[in-house]
Each structure stands twice: as C-alpha cells, then as structure tokens.
C-alpha positions as CSV (number, residue, x, y, z in Angstrom):
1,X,15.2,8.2,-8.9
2,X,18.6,7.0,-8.0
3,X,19.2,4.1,-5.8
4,X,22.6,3.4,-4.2
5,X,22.6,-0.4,-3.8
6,X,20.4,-2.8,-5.6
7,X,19.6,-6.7,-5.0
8,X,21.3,-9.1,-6.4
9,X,19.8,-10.3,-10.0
10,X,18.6,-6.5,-10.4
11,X,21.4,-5.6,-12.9
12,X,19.3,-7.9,-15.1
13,X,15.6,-6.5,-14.5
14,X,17.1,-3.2,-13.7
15,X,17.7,-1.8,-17.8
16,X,15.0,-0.5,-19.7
17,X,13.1,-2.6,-21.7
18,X,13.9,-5.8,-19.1
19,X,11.5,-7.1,-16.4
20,X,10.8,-4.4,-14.1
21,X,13.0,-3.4,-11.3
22,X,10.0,-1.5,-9.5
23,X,6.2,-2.4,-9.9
24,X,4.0,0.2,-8.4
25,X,0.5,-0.8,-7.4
26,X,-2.5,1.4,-7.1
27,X,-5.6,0.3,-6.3
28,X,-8.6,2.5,-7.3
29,X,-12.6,2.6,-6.1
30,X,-14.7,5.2,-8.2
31,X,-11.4,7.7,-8.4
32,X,-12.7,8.9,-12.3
33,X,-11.8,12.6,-11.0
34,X,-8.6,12.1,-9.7
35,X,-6.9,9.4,-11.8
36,X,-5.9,11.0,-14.8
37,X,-3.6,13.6,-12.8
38,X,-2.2,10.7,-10.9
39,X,-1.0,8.4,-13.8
40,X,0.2,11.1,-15.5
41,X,2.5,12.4,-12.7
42,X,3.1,8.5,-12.2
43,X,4.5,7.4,-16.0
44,X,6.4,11.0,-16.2
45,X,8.4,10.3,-13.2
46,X,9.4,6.4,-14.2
47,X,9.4,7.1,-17.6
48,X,12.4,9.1,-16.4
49,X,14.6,6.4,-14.8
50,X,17.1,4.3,-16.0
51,X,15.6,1.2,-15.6
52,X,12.2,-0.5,-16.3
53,X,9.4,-0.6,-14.1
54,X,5.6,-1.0,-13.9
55,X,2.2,0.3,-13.0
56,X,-0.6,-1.7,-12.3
57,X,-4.0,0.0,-11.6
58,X,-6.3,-2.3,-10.1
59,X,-9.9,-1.4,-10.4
60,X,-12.3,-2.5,-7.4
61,X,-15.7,-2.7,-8.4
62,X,-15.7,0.9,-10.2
63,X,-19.1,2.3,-11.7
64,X,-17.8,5.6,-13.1
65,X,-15.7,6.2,-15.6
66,X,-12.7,5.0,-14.0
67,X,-11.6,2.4,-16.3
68,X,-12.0,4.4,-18.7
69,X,-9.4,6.4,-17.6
70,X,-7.2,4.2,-16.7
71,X,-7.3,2.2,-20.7
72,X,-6.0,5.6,-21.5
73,X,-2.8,5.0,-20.2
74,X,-2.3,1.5,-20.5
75,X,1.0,0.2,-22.6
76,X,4.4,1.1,-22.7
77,X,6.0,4.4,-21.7
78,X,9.6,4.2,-22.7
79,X,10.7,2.0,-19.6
80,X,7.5,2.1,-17.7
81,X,4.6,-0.2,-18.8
82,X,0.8,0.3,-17.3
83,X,-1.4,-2.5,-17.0
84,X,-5.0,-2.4,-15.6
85,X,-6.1,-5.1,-13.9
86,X,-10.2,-5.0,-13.2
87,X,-13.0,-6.5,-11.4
88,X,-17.2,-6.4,-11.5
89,X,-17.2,-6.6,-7.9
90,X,-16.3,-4.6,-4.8
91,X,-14.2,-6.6,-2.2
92,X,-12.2,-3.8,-0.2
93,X,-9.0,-2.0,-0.6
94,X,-6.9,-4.8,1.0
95,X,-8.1,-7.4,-1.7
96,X,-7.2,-5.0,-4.4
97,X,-3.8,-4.1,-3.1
98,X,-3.5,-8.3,-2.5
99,X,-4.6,-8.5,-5.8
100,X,-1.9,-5.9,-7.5
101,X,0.9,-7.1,-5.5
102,X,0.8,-10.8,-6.6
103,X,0.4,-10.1,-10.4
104,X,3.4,-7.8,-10.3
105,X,6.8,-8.8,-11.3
106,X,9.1,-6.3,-10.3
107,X,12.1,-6.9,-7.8
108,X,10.5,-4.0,-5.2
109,X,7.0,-3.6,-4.9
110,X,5.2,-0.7,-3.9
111,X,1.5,0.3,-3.7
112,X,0.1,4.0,-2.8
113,X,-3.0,5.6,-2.7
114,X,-5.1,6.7,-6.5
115,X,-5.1,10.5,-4.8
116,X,-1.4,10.6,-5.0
117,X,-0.8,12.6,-1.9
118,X,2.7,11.5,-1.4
119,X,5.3,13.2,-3.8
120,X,6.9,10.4,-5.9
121,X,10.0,12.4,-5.2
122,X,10.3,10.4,-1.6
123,X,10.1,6.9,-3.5
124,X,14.3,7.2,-3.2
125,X,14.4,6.6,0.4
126,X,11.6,3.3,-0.1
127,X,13.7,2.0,-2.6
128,X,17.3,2.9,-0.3
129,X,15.9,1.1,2.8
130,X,14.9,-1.8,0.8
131,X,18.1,-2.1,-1.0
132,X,20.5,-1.7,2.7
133,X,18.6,-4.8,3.8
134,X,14.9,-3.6,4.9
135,X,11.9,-6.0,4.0
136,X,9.4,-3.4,4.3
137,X,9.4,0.6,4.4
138,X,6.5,2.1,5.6
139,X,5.9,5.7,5.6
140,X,5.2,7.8,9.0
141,X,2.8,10.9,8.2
142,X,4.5,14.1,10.2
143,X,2.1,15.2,13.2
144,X,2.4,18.3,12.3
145,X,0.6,17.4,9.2
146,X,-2.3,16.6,11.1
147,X,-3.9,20.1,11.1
148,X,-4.4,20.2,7.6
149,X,-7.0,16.7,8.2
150,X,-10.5,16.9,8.0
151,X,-11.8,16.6,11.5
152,X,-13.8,13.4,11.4
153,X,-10.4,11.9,9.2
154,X,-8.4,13.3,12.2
155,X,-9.9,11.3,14.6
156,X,-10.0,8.1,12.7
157,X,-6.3,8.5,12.4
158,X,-5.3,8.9,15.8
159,X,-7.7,6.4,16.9
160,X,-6.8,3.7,14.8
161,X,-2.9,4.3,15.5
162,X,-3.5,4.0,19.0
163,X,-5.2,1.1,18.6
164,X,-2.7,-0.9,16.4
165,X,0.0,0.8,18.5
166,X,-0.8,-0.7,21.5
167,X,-2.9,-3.9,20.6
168,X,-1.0,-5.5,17.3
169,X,2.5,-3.8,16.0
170,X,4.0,-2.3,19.5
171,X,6.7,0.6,18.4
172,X,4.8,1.6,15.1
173,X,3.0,4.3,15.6
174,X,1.4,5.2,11.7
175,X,0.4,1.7,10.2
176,X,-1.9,3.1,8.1
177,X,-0.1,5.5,5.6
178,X,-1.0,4.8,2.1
179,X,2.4,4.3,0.6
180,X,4.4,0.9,1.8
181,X,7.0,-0.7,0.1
182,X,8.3,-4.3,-0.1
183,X,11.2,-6.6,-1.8
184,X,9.8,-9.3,-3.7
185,X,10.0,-12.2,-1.2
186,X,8.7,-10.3,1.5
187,X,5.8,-8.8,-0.7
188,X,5.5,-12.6,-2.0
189,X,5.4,-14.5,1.3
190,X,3.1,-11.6,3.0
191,X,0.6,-11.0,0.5
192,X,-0.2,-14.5,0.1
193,X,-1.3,-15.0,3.5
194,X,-2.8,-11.5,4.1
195,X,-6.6,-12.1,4.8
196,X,-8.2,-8.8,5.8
197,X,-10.1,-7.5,2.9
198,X,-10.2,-4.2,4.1
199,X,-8.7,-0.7,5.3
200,X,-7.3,-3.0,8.4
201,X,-4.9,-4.9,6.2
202,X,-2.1,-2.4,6.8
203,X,-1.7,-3.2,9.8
204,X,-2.2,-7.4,9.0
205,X,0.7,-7.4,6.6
206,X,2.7,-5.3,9.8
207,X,2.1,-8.2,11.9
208,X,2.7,-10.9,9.9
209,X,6.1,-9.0,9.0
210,X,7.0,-9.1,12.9
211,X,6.1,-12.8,13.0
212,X,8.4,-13.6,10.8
213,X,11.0,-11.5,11.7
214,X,11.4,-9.1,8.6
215,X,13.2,-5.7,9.2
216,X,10.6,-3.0,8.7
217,X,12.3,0.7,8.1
218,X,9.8,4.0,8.9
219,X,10.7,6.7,6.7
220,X,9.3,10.0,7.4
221,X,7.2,11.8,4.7
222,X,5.3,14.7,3.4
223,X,1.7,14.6,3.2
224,X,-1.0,16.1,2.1
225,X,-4.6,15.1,3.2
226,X,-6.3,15.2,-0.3
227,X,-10.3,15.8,-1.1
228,X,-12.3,12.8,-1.7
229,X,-11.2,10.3,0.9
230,X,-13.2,7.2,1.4
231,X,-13.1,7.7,5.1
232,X,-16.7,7.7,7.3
233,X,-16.2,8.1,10.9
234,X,-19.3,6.3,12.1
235,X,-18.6,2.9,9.9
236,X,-14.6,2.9,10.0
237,X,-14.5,2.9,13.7
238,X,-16.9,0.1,13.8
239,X,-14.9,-1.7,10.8
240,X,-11.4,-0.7,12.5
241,X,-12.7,-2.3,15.8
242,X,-13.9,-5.8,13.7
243,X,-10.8,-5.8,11.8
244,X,-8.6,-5.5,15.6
245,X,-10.7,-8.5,16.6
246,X,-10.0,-10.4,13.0
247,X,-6.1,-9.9,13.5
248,X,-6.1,-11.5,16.4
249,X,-8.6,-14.5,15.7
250,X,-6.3,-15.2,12.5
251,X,-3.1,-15.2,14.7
252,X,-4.8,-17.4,18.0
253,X,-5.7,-20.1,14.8
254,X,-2.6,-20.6,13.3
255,X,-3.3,-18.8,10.3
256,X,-0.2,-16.5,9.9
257,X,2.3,-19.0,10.4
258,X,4.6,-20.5,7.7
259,X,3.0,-23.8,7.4
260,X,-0.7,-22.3,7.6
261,X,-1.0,-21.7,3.3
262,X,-2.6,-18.6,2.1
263,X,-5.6,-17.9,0.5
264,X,-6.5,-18.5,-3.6
C-alpha cells in the first residue's frame, strides 16, 4: 500500500516497529467461521508495508469460538501488531466500532466489516483522500453490485439510503458501507460523541462530520455481498426507523455540538 502524501508527524509513526501509521478496526459478533480467513488476509497485506500499523478485533458479546480465533493471531507481525479487545456483553455494532476506534493509536483509522468483503487492495485510495486533506472516506457500493444481494438485504439497502439520503446527510447516497476511514482528530472528536449503539451509527458519525464541517471524500468500491450477514428485514427496518428518529432527537438537544461532551 503506497500512499503519496502523509500528515505531518507520520514520518515518525510511519517506520516499522514505531507507533502505527494505520490502525484498522474490526468489530466482530459470533464471526468464528469467517475470522480466521479475514485476519489472515488482514496481517499478510500490512505485514507487507513499509510502515507499522495495527489491528484491533473487538469482540461484542461472542458465544462461539470467536475469541478463540482471534488469540490466535494476536502479537506482532513484522510491522503489524493484533490486539483483541473483548466484552461479556452484546451492545451493537456501533459500540464496538466506538469502542475500537478510541483505543487505537494510529495516525488514520479505519474500521471494516469481520466478512472482509472489500479487497484490502482499495485501502490506497482511503488512505490518499485522507492524506490530500479529507477528514473521512467513505466507500460507495457500485449499483451494479446490487444484483448479487440477497433480496431481503437488497431492500434494506435501498431503503435505508433513501432514508439517510433525504432525511440526515443530503448528497450521500451509501452511508452504510462497511469500510470508513478517518484521520485521527476527526476519528477522535467523532467517536467520542457518537451515541447510536447500533447499525444507524454510520450515518450518526456522517452527520456529526457535516456539523462540523469536515470534508468527507466517497470513493467508489468493489463489493461483494458475503454469506452470513446479520441483516433481518422485519427488525432492521423497525431499528433503521428508531435510529432516524434518535439522530434527530440527539441533534434538536444539543448533543452533537462541540461544547455538548461525549459519552464515557
């Protein structure tokens, strides 16, 4: 992974064996049959770069053998170190991505999905629009993609991007791709006042990035829709509604502005 321009201070965290110039987050719920083909592809490609970076897996409530897998691959990989943060109990994908992002250290911070479905090959163009001055990259799934989606996950996709598209981040039109990418202050300021716990908190952190201003870059990616999604069609439209309403609550409150304090 090659990036052309770098932050200032990243010389410093960039070499190998130095704080980490990426941290990569995934957050994983019960993903004992898919993990062990993720990390591997994971520490292979940034064991492979020039610099240091990190993985943190954090575990949401699992009751397989998730962890398991994961203790595997903790420690050091040449350059990339894997840690594995854990919890008992089950709060929601937004709490562990929350979770991941403040314990990392690295100067970009990026968090994907455990099934992997976006080549790691396309983590270049993240780490470019970050570097030219972006505070978040988001990736935008190709339409074309969607024919390869399970029907029921089709429609929760295009109804939840109409939704967010018209009611909370105008000119956005895929706010919930699994693979978002942040610099360290942005991912800093964001994350601690993101209060959604969960699959709406995509589209928080979006709208707290607009309140404040932060450029956010779309980058278009290749997808794949993988077996084993979490996604239910009754209860995700009824949580993708609640979570609508929530945004807006937190907002007519106060509770995204600057002075507001996040959560602990």
């Amino acid at each position: 992974m090659h990036v052309e321009a770098a932050p200032a201070g990243s010389e410093r965290q960039g070499g190998p064996g130095g704080p980490p110039h990426v941290s990569l987050v995934i957050p994983a719920h019960n993903e004992e049959a898919r993990l062990a083909r993720t990390l591997e592809a994971v520490v292979a490609h940034l064991a492979g770069q020039p610099w240091a970076s990190e993985v943190l897996v954090v575990l949401d409530g699992c009751t397989d053998g998730t962890a398991a897998v994961a203790a595997r691959f903790a420690g050091p990989h040449g350059p990339c170190t894997l840690r594995v943060l854990s919890r008992q109990a089950r709060r929601g994908k937004g709490a562990t991505v929350r979770e991941g992002m403040l314990a990392a250290s690295g100067a970009y911070r990026i968090f994907t999905d455990a099934d992997l479905s976006y080549p790691l090959s396309q983590l270049d163009a993240f780490l470019a629009a970050l570097a030219a001055g972006s505070g978040v990259a988001i990736a935008s799934r190709d339409g074309s993609i969607a024919r390869y989606q399970r029907p029921a996950r089709r429609l929760v996709t295009r109804l939840s991007r109409w939704l967010m598209h018209t009611w909370v981040v105008p000119g956005i039109h895929d706010t919930q791709a699994g693979l978002k990418a942040f610099t360290r202050e942005v991912a800093e300021d964001l994350f601690r006042v993101q209060r959604l716990q969960g699959f709406g908190f995509d589209v928080e952190l979006l709208h707290v990035a607009r309140l404040r201003g932060y450029p956010i870059a779309t980058i278009g990616v290749e997808w794949q829709d993988v077996p084993g999604s979490k996604v239910r069609l009754a209860r995700d439209i009824w949580h993708m509604a609640f979570e609508l309403a929530a945004i807006l609550g937190h907002r007519l409150v106060g509770r995204y502005r600057r002075d507001a304090g996040g959560l602990r």
